[in-house]
mmCIF file of C-alpha atoms in Angstrom:
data_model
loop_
_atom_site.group_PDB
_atom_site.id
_atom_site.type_symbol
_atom_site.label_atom_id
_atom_site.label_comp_id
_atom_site.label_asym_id
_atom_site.label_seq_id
_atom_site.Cartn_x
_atom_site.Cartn_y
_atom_site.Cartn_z
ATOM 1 C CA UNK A 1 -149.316 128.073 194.513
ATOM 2 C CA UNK A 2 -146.466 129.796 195.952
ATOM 3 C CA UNK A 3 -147.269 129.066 199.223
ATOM 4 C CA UNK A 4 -146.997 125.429 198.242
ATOM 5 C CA UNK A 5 -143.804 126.068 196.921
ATOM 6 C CA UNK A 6 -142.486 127.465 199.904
ATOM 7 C CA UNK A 7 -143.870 124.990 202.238
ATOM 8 C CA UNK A 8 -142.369 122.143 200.352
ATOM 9 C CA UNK A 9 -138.817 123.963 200.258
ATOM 10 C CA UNK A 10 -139.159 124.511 203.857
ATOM 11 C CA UNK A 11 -139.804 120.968 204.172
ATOM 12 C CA UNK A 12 -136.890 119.642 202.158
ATOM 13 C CA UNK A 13 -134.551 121.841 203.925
ATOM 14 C CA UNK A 14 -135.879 120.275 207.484
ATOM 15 C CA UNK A 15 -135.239 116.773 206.268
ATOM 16 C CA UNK A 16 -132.039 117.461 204.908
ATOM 17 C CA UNK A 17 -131.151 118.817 208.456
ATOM 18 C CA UNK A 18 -132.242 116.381 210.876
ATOM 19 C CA UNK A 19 -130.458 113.675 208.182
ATOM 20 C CA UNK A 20 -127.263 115.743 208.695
ATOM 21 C CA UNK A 21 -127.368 116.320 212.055
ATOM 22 C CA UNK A 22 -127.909 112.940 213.202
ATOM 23 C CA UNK A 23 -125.228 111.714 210.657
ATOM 24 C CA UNK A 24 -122.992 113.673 212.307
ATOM 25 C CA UNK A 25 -123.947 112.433 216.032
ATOM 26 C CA UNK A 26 -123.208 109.047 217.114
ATOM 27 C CA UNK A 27 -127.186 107.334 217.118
ATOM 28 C CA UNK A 28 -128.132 104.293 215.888
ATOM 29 C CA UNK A 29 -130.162 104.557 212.832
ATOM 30 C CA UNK A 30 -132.083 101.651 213.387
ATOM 31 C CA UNK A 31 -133.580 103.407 217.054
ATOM 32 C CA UNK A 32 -135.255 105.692 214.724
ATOM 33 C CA UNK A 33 -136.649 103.417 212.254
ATOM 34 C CA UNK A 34 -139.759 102.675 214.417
ATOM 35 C CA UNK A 35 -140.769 106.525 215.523
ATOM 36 C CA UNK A 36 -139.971 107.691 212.097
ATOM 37 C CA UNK A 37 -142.287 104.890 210.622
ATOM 38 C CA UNK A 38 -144.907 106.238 213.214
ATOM 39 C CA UNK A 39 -144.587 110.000 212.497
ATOM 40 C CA UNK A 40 -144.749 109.525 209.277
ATOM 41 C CA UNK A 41 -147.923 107.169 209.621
ATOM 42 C CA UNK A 42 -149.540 110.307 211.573
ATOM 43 C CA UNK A 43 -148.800 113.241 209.028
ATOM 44 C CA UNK A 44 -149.533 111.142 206.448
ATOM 45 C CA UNK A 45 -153.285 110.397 207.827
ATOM 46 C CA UNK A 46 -153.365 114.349 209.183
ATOM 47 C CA UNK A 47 -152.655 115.968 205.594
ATOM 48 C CA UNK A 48 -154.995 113.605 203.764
ATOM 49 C CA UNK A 49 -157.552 116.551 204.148
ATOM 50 C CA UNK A 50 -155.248 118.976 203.590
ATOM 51 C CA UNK A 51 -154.281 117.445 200.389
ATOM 52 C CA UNK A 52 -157.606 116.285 199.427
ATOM 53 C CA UNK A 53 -158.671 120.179 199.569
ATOM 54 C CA UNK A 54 -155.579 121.139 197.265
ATOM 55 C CA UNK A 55 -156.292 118.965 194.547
ATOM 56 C CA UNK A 56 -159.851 120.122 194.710
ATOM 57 C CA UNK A 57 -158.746 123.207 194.518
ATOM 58 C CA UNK A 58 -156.431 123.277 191.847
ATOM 59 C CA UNK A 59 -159.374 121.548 189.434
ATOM 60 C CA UNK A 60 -162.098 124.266 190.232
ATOM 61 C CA UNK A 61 -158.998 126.885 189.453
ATOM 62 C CA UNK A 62 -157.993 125.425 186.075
ATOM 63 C CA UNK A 63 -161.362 123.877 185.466
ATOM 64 C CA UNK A 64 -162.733 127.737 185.601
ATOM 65 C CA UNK A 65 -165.918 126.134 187.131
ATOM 66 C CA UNK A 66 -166.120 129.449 188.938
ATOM 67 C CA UNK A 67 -164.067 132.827 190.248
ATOM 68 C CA UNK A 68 -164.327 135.934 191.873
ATOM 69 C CA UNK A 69 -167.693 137.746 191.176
ATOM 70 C CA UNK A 70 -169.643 134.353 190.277
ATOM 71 C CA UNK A 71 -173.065 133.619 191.957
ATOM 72 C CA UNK A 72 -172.620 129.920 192.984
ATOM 73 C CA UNK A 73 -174.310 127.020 194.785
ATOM 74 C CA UNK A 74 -172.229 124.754 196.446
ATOM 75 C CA UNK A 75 -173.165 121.138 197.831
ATOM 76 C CA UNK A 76 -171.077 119.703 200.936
ATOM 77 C CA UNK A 77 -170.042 116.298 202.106
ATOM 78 C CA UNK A 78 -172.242 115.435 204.769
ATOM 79 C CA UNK A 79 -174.333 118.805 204.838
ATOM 80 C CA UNK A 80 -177.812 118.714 203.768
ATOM 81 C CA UNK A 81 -177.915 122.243 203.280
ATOM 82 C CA UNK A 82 -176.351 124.448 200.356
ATOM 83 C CA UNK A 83 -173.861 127.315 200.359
ATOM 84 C CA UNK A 84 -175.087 130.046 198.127
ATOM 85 C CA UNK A 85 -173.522 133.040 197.531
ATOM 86 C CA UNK A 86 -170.860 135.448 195.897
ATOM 87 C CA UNK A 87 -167.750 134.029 195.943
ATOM 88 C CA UNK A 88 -165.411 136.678 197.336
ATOM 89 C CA UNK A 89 -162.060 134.270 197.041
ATOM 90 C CA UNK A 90 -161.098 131.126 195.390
ATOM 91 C CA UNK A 91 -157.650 129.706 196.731
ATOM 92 C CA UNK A 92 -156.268 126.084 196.320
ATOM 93 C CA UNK A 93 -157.472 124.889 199.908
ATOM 94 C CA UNK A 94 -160.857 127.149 200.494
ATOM 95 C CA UNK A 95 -163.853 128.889 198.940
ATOM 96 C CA UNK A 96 -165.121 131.791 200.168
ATOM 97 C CA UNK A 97 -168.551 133.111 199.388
ATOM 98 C CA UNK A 98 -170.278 135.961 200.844
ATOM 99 C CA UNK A 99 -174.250 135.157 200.930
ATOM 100 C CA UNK A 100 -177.286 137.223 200.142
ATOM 101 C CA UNK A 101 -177.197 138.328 204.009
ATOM 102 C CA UNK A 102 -173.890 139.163 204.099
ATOM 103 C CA UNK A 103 -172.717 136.200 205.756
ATOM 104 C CA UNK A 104 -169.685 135.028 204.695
ATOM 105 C CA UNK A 105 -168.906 131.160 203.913
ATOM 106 C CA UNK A 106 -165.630 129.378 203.629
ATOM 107 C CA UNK A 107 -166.156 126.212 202.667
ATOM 108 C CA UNK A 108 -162.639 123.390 202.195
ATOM 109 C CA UNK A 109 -162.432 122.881 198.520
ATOM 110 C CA UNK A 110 -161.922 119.242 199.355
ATOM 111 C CA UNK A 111 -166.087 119.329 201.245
ATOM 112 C CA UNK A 112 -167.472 120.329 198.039
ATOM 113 C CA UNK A 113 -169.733 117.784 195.830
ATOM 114 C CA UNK A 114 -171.236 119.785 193.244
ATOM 115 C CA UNK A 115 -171.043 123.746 192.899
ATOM 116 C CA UNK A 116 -173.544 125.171 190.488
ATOM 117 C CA UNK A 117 -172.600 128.425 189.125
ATOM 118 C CA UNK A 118 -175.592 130.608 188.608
ATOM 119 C CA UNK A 119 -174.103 133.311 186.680
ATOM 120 C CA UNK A 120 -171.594 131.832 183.839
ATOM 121 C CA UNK A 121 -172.319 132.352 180.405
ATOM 122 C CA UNK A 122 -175.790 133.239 181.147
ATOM 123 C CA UNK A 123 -177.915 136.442 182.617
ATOM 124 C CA UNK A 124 -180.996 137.292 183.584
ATOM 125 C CA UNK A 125 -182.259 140.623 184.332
ATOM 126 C CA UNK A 126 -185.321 140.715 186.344
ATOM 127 C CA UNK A 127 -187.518 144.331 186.017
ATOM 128 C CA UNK A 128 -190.758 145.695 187.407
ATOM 129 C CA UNK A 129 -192.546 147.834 185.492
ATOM 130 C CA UNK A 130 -195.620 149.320 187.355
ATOM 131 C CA UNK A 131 -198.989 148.749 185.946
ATOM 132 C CA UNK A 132 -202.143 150.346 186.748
ATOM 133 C CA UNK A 133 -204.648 147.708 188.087
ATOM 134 C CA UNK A 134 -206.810 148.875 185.884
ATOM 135 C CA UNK A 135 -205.096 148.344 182.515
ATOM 136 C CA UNK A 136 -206.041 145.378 180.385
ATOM 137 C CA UNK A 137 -203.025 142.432 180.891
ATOM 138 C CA UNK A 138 -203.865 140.746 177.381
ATOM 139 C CA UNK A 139 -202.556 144.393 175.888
ATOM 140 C CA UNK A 140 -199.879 145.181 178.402
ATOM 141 C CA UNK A 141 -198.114 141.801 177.938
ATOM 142 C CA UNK A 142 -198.640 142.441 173.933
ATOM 143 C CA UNK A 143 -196.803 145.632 174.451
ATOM 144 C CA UNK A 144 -194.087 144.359 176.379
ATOM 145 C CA UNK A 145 -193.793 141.949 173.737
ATOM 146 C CA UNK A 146 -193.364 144.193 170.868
ATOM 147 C CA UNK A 147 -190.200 145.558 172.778
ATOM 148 C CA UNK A 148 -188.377 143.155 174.161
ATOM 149 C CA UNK A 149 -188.178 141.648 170.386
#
């Protein structure tokens, strides 16, 4: 969010600028009516995905629907495959997820449809426990029973 911050001061301080510097020379406002309606036409169409992504982002951050450590699934806009993986980094404009592989996704906060995180409030612990091929199942799952309770 700080980055946002800056940006937007950054911003501010260019418009106040330009506004000073061509009060000061002698052009017609009314010239610059027409490109400034343009410009403005163009970065407003150019940072719709921009700001579509930050306002994603800032839900999934104060939503909690997942951070760093989290085992997640996420669904895209026009992808029929998922993203599944660890996510590494969760900023206002990206996700980042490393996968199984060790591939490492970012995916534009504003791309994602559904995210499904695989390890909140829940575990699972998966164990092998060798068994002779020999030894009667019925009894060894009776067994395993009696312990896990």
């Amino acid at each position: 969010s700080g980055l946002v911050v800056s940006w937007v001061s950054i911003v501010l301080i260019d418009v106040v600028v330009v506004y000073e510097v061509i009060d000061v020379l002698p052009v017609p406002v009314g010239a610059l009516v027409g490109p400034a309606a343009v410009l403005g036409a163009a970065l407003g169409f150019g940072a719709q995905r921009l700001v579509q992504d930050l306002l994603a982002g800032f839900f999934i951050i104060v939503e909690k629907q997942y951070g760093f450590g989290d085992l997640v699934e996420l669904s895209m806009v026009g992808s029929p495959e998922n993203a599944a993986g660890t996510v590494e980094d969760v900023t206002l404009r990206v996700t980042k997820l490393r996968s199984s592989e060790g591939e490492v996704f970012t995916v534009p906060n504003g791309n994602i449809v559904k995210s499904v995180n695989l390890s909140k409030d829940w575990a699972r612990a998966v164990v092998d426990i060798p068994v002779p091929s020999s030894a009667d199942l019925g009894r060894v799952n009776e067994v395993l029973h009696q312990e896990c309770e």
